[in-house]
Coordinates of C-alpha atoms and ligand atoms in Angstrom, one line a residue:
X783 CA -223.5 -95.2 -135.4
X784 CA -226.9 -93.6 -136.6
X785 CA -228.4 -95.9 -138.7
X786 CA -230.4 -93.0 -140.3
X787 CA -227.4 -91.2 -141.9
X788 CA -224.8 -95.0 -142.3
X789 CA -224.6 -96.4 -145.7
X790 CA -226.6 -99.6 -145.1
X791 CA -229.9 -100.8 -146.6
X792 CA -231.2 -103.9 -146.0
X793 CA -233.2 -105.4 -148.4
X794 CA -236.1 -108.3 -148.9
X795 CA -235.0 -109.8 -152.0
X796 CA -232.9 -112.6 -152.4
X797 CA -230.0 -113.2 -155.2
X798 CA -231.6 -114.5 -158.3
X799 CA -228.5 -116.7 -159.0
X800 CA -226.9 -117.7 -155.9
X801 CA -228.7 -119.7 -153.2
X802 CA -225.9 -119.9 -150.4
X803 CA -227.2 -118.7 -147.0
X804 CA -224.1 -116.8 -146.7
X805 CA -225.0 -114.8 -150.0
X806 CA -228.7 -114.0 -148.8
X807 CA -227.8 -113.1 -145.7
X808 CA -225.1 -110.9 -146.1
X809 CA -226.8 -109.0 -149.0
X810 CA -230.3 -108.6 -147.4
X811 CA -228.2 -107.7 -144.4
X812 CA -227.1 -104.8 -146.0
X813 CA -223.1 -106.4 -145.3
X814 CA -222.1 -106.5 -149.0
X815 CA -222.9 -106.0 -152.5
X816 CA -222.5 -108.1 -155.7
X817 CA -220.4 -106.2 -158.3
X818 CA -220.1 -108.9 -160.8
X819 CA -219.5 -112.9 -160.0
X820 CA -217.2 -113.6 -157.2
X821 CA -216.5 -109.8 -157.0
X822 CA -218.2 -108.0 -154.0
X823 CA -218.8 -104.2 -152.4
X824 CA -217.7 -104.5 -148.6
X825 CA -220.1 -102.1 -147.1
X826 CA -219.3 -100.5 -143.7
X827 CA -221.3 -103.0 -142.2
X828 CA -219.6 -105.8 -143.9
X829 CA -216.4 -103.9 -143.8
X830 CA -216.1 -103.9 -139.8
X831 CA -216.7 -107.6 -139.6
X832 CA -214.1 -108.7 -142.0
X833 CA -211.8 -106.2 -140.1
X834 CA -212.6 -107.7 -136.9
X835 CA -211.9 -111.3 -138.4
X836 CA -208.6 -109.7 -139.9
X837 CA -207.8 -108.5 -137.0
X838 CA -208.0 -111.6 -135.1
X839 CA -205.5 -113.5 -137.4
X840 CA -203.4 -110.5 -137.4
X841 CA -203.4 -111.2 -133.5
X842 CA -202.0 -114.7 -133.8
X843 CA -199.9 -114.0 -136.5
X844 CA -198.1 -111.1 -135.4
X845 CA -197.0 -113.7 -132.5
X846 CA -195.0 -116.2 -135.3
X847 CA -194.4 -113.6 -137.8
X848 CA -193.4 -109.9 -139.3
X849 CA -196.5 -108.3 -141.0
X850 CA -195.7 -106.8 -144.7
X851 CA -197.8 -105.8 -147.3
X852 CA -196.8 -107.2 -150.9
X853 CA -198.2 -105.8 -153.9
X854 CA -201.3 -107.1 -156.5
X855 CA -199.5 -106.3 -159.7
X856 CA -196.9 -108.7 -160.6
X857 CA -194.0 -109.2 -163.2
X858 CA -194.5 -111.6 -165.4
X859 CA -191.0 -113.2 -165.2
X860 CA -191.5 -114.2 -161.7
X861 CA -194.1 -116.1 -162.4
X862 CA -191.9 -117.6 -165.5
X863 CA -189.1 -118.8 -163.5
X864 CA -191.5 -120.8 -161.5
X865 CA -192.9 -121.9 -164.7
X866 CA -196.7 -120.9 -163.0
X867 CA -196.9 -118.4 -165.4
X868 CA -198.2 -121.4 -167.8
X869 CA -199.3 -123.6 -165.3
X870 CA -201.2 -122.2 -162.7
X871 CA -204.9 -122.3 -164.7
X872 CA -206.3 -119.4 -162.4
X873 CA -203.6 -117.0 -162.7
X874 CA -205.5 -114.0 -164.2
X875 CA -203.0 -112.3 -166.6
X876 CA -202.9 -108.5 -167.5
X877 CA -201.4 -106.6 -170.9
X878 CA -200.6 -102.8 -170.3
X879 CA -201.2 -100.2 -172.9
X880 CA -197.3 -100.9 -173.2
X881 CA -197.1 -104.6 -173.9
X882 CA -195.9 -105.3 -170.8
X883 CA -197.3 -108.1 -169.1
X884 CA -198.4 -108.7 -165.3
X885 CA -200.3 -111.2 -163.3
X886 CA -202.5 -110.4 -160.5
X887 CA -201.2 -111.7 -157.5
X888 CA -203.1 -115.4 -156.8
X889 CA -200.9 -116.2 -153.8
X890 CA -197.3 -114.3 -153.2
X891 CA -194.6 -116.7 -153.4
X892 CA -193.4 -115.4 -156.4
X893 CA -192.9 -111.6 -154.5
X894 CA -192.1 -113.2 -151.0
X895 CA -188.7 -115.3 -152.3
X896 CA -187.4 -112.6 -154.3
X897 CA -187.9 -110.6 -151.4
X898 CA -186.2 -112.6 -148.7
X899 CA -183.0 -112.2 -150.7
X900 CA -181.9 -109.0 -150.0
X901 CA -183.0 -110.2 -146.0
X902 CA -181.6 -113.5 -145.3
X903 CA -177.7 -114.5 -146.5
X904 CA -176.2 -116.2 -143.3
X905 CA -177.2 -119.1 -141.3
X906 CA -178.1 -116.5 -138.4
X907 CA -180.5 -115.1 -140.6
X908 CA -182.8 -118.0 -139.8
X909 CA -185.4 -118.7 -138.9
X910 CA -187.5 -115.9 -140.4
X911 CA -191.2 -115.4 -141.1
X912 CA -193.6 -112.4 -143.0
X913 CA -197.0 -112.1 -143.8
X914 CA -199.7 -110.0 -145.2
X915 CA -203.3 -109.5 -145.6
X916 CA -204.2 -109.0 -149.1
X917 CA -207.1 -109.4 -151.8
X918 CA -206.2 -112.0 -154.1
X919 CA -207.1 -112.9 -157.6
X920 CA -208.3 -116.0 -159.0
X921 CA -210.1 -116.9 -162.6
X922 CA -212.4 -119.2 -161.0
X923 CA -214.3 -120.9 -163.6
X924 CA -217.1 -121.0 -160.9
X925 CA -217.3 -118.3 -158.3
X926 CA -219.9 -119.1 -156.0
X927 CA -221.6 -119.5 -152.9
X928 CA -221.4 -115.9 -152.0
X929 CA -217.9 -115.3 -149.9
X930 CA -216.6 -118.9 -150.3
X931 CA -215.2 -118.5 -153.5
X932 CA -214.4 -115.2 -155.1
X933 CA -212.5 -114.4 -157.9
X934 CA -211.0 -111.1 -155.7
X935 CA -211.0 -112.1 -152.2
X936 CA -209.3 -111.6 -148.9
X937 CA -206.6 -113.8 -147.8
X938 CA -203.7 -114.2 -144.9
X939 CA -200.6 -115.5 -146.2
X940 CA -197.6 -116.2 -144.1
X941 CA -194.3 -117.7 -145.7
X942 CA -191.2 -119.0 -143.0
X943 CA -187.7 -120.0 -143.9
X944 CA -185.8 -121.9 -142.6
X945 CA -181.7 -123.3 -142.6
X946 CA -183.4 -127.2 -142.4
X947 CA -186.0 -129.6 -142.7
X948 CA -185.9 -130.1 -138.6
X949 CA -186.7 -126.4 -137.9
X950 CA -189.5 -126.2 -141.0
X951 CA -191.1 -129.0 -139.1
X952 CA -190.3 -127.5 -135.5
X953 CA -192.0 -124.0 -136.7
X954 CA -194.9 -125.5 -138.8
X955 CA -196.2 -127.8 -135.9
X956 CA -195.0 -125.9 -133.0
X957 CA -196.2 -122.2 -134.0
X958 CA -198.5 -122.3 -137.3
X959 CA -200.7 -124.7 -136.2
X960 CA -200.9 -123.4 -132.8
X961 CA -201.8 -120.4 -134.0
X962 CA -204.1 -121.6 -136.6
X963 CA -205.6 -123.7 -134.1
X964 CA -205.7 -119.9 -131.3
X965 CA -207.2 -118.2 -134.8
X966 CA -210.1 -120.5 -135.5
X967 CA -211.1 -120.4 -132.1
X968 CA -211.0 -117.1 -131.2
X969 CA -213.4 -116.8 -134.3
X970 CA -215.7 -119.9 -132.8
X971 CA -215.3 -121.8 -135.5
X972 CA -214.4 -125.9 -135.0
X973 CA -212.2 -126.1 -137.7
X974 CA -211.0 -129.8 -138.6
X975 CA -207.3 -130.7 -138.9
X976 CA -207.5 -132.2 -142.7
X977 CA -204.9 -134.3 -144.6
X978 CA -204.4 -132.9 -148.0
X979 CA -202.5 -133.6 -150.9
X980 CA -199.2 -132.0 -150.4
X981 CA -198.2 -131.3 -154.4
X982 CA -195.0 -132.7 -155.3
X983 CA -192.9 -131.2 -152.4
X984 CA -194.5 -132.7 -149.3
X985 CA -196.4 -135.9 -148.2
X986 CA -199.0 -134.0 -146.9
X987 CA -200.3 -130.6 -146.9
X988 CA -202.6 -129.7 -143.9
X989 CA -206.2 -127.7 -144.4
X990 CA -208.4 -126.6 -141.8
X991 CA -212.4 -127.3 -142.7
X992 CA -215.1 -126.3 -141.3
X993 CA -218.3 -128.9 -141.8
X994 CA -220.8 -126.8 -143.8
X995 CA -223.2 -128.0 -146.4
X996 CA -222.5 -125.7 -148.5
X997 CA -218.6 -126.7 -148.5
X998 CA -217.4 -127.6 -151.7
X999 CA -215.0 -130.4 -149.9
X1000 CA -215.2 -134.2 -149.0
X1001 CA -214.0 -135.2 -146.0
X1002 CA -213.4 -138.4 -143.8
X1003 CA -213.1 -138.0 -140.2
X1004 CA -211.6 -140.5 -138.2
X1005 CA -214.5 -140.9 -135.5
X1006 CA -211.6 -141.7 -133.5
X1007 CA -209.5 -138.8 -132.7
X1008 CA -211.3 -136.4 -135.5
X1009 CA -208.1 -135.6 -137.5
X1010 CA -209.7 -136.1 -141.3
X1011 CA -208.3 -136.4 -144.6
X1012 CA -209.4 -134.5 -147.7
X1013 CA -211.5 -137.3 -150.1
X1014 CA -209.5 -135.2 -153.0
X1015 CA -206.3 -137.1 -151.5
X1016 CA -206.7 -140.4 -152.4
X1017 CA -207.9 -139.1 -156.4
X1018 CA -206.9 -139.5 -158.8
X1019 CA -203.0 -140.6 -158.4
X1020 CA -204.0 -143.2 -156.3
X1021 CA -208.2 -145.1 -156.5
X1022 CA -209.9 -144.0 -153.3
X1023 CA -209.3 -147.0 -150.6
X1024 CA -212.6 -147.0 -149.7
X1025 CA -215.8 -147.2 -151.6
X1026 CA -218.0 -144.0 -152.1
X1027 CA -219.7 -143.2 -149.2
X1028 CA -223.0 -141.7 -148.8
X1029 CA -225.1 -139.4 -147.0
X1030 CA -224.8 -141.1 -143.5
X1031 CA -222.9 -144.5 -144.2
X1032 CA -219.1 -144.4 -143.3
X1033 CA -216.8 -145.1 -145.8
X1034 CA -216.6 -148.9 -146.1
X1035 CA -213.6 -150.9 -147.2
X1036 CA -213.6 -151.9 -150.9
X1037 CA -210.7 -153.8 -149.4
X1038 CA -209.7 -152.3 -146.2
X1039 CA -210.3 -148.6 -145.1
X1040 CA -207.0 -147.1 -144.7
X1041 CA -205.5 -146.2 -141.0
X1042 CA -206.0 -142.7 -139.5
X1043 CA -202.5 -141.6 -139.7
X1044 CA -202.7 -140.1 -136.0
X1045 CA -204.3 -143.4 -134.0
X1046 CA -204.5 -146.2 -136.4
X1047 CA -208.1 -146.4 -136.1
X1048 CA -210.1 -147.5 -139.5
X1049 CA -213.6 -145.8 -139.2
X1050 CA -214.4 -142.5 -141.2
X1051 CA -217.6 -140.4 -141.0
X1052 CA -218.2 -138.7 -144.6
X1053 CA -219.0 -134.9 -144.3
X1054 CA -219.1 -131.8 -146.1
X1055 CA -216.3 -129.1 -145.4
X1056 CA -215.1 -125.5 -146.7
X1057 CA -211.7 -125.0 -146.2
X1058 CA -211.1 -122.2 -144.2
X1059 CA -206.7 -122.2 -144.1
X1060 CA -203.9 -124.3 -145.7
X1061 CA -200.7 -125.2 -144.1
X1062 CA -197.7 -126.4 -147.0
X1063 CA -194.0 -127.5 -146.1
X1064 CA -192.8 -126.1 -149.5
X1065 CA -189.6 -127.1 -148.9
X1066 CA -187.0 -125.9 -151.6
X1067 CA -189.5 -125.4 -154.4
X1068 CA -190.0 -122.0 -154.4
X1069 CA -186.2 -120.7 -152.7
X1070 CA -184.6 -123.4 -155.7
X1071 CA -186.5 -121.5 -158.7
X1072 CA -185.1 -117.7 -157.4
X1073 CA -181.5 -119.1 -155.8
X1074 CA -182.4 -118.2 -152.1
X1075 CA -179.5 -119.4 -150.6
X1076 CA -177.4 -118.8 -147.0
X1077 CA -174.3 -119.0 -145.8
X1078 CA -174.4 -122.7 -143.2
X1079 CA -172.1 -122.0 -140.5
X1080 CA -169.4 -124.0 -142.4
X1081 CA -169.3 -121.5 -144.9
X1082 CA -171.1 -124.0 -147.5
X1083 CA -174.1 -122.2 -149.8
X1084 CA -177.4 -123.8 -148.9
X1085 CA -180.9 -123.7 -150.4
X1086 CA -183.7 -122.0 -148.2
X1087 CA -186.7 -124.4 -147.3
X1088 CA -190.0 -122.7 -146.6
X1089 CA -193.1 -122.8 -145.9
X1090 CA -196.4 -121.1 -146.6
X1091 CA -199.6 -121.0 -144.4
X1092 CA -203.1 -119.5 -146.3
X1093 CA -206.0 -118.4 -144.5
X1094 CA -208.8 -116.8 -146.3
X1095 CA -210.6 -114.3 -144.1
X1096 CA -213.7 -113.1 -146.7
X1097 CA -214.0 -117.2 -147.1
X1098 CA -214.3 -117.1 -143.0
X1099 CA -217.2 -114.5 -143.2
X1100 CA -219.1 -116.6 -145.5
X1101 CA -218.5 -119.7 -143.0
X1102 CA -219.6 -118.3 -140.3
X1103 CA -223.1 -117.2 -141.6
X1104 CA -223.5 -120.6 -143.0
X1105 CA -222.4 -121.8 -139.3
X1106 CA -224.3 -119.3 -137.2
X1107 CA -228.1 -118.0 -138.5
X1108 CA -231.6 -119.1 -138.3
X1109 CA -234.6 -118.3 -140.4
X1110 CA -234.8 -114.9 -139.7
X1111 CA -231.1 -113.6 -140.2
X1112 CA -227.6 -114.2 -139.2
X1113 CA -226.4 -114.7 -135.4
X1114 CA -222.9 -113.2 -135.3
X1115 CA -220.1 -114.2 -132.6
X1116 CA -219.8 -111.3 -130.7
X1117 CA -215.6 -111.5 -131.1
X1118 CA -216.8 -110.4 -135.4
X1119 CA -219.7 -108.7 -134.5
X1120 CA -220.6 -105.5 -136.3
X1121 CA -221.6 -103.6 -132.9
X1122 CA -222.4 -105.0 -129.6
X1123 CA -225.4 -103.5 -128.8
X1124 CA -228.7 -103.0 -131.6
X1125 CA -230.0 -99.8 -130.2
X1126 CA -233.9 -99.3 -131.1
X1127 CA -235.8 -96.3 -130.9
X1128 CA -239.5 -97.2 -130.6
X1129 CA -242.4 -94.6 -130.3
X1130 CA -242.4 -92.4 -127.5
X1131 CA -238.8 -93.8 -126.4
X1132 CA -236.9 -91.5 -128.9
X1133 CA -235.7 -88.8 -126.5
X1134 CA -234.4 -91.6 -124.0
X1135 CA -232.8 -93.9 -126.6
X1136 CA -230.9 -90.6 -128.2
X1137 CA -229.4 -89.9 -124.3
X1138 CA -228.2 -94.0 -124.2
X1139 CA -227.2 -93.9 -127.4
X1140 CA -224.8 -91.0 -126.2
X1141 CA -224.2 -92.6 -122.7
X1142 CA -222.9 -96.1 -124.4
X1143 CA -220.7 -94.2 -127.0
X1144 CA -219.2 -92.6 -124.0
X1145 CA -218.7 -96.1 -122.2
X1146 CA -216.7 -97.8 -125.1
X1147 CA -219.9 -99.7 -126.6
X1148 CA -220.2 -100.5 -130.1
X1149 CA -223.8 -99.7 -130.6
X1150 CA -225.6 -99.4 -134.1
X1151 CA -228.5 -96.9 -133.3
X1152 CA -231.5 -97.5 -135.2
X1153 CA -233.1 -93.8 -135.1
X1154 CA -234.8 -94.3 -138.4
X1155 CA -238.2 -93.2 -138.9
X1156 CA -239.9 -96.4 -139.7
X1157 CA -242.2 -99.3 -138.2
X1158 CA -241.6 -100.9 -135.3
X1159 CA -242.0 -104.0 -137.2
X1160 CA -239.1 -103.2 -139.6
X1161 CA -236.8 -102.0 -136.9
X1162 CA -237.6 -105.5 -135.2
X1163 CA -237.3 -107.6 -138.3
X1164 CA -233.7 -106.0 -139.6
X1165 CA -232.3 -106.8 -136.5
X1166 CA -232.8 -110.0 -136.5
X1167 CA -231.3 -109.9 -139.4
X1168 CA -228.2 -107.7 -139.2
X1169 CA -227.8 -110.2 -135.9
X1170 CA -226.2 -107.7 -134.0
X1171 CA -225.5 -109.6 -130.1
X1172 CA -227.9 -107.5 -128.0
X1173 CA -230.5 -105.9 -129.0
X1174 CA -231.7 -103.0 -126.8
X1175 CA -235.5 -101.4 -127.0
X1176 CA -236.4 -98.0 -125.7
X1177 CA -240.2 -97.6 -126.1
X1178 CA -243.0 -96.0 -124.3
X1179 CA -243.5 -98.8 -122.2
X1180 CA -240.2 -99.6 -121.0
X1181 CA -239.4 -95.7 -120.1
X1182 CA -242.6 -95.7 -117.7
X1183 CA -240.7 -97.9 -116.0
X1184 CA -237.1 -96.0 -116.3
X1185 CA -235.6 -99.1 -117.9
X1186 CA -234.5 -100.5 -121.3
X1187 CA -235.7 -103.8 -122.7
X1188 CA -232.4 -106.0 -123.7
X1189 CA -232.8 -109.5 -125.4
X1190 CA -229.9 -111.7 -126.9
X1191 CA -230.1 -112.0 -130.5
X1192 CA -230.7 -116.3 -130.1
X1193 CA -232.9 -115.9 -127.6
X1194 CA -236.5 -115.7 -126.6
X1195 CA -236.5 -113.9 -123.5
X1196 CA -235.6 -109.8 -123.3
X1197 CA -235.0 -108.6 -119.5
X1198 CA -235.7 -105.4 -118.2
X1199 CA -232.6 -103.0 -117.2
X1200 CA -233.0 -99.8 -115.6
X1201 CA -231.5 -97.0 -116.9
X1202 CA -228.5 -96.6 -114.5
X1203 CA -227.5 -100.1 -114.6
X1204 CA -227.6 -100.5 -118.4
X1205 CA -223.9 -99.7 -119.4
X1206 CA -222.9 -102.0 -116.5
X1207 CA -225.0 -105.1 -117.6
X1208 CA -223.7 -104.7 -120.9
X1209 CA -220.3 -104.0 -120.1
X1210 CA -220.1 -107.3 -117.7
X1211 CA -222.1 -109.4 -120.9
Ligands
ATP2397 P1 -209.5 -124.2 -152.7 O1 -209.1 -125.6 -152.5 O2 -210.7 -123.8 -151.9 O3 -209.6 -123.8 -154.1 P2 -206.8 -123.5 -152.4 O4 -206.4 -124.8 -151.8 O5 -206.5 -123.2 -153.8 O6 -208.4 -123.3 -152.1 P3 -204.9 -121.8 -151.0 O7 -204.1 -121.4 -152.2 O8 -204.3 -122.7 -150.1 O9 -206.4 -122.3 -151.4 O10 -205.4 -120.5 -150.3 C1 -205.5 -120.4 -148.9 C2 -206.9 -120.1 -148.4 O11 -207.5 -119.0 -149.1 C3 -207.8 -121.2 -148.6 O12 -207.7 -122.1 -147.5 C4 -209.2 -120.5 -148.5 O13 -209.6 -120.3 -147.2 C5 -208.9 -119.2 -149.2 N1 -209.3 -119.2 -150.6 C6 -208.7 -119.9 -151.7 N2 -209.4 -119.7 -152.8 C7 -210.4 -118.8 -152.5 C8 -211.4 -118.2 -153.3 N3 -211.5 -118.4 -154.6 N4 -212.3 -117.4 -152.6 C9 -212.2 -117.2 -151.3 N5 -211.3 -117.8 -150.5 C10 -210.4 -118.6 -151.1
MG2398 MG1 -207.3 -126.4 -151.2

């Protein structure tokens, strides 16, 4: 890509009202663009990381589960018969010019059950499992921190059903959180196995956080075996166990700490996470309110259990600038890396830099080519900030010596490459 003719300007000024790194970052970068709050642009240079993050969950997912794509407007009397319609305080509800009235889709149960219906009737039916990527809607009464919490945003949802409780827990620890687990990783992110409040329907839910400062969670981790449990747990059905905990103390026991439910231990570390996916064992709340029923292999009629598995990929994007800058820009993994390869055309290196620019497009490389007609200085300092992996530098200098300049975006050091060996080294990197 020519950065002279993409749609991408980066810019030196920071948002007024929003002091996440993830927010500066990615709208000096030139990645995306406030619209109003919680409500971005994805520009193309934002647009091909998220679909590089998508496509990485899409990956996993496609190995557990059917991809669909459910739609954003939805009938009110869905969201009636699971009485969220009243309940659910973030549900953003629209009137048409008709009087008709819709909700914009917060989460897709009330489409998936219906749905599985007219798919599953007989005992052989099931197990089953869909999902989608979708933009959400939420009335946040506070969107902020840039990408971690929108009011549209991006989010994988897979729902499984299931004939019985054995086989919802079979497929929820033997396949969601394997491929949760495959997901995070793949995206280099250490994301923390978190007991959560399960609602009503389960004892616990399961999230996946990320330790971030700006994370809007509290979280103990057992310094033991590093599952954690969600501070939000223990309030405010039951008094937290433990008193408060703060900055580096571990929780202490009021009375008594409570046990890690995985090794018994009793020590906690206090930390900060943003929760980047959410496993629930719905169970029959959801196949009860819409009658999703099967035939047992008895001939009886039984209720469907499910259960849904969230994962919000524009939340990811944010996480991993707040994971992965320094002070001059943002360090991207190269698995959601824009490009590969920061191509820059310095003085007296333009002729050369056009024929590698056309030599790597022909190799497979994802190169951004910086042909602009600008400063050094600038070329250097957007770079760094755009954090593309390699950065390569045709100059003068470097095509006296029939070679390229190539430097790691986190590193100090650039090494030379010759010419012919270029595509090669990058290739093997
Ligand atoms: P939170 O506790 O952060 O409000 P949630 O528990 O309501 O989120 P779920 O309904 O389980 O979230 O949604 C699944 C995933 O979608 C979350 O784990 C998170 O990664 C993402 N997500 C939820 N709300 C938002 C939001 N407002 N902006 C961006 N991502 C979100
Ligand atoms: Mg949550």
């Amino acid at each position: 890509m020519r950065q002279s003719k993409y749609f991408l300007k980066t810019s030196k000024t920071t948002p007024a009202d929003d002091l996440s790194v993830n927010a500066k970052l990615l709208e000096q970068g030139g990645f995306v663009q406030k619209v109003l709050a919680g409500v971005y642009d994805f520009l193309p240079l934002g647009l091909r990381v998220l679909q590089k993050i998508e496509n990485i969950v899409r990956g996993e997912m496609d190995k557990i589960g059917n991809e669909m794509f459910m739609p954003v407007l939805h009938p009110k009397e869905n969201w009636e018969k699971t009485g969220r319609w009243s309940s659910l305080d973030v549900l953003f509800k629209i009137k048409s010019q008709h009087g008709n009235e819709y909700a914009l889709g917060p989460t897709h149960e009330e489409i998936v059950t219906p749905a599985a219906q007219a798919i599953i009737s007989s005992y052989k039916d099931l197990p089953m499992a869909v999902y989608q990527i979708q933009t959400k809607f939420r009335d946040e009464p506070r969107a902020k921190s840039g990408l971690l919490r929108g009011r549209e945003f991006r989010m994988k949802d897979l729902y499984s059903f299931h004939a019985t409780a054995e086989d919802l827990e079979e497929y929820y620890n033997q396949k969601a959180m394997p491929a949760y687990g495959a997901v995070y990783k793949s995206l280099g992110l250490n994301a923390i196995l978190t007991e959560a409040s399960g609602g009503t329907f389960a004892k616990y839910s399961h999230e996946y956080q990320v330790e971030t400062e700006n994370g809007e969670d509290t979280i103990y981790v057992c310094e033991k075996c590093g599952l954690a449990k969600n501070k939000e747990i223990f309030s405010p059905t039951a008094p937290l166990p433990f008193a408060e905990a703060s900055g580096d103390t571990p929780p202490q026991a009021g009375g008594e700490a409570p046990q890690c439910t995985n090794c018994g231990k009793t020590t906690w570390r206090e930390t900060k996470g943003a929760e980047v996916g959410n496993i629930f064992k719905l169970q029959d709340k959801y196949s009860k309110a819409f009658n999703l029923q099967y035939t047992a292999q008895d001939g009886s009629k039984k209720i469907v259990l499910m259960g849904c598995y969230g994962l919000g990929t524009t939340r990811v994007m944010g996480v991993i600038v707040e994971k992965f800058h320094d002070d001059k820009g943002i360090i991207w993994p190269e698995a959601v890396a824009p490009f590969k390869v920061h191509l820059l055309a310095l003085k007296g290196g333009e002729e050369k830099a056009g024929e590698i620019y056309q030599a790597l497009l022909k190799a497979g490389v994802e190169v951004l080519y910086d042909d602009r007609d600008t400063s050094p200085g600038t070329k250097f300092a957007d770079s760094d900030l755009i954090g593309i992996p390699y950065r390569v530098v045709v100059s003068a200098k470097t095509v006296e010596k029939e070679s390229v300049e190539v430097k790691k975006r986190e590193s100090d050091k650039a090494e030379l490459v010759s010419f012919d060996k270029l595509t090669s080294v990058l290739n093997q990197k």
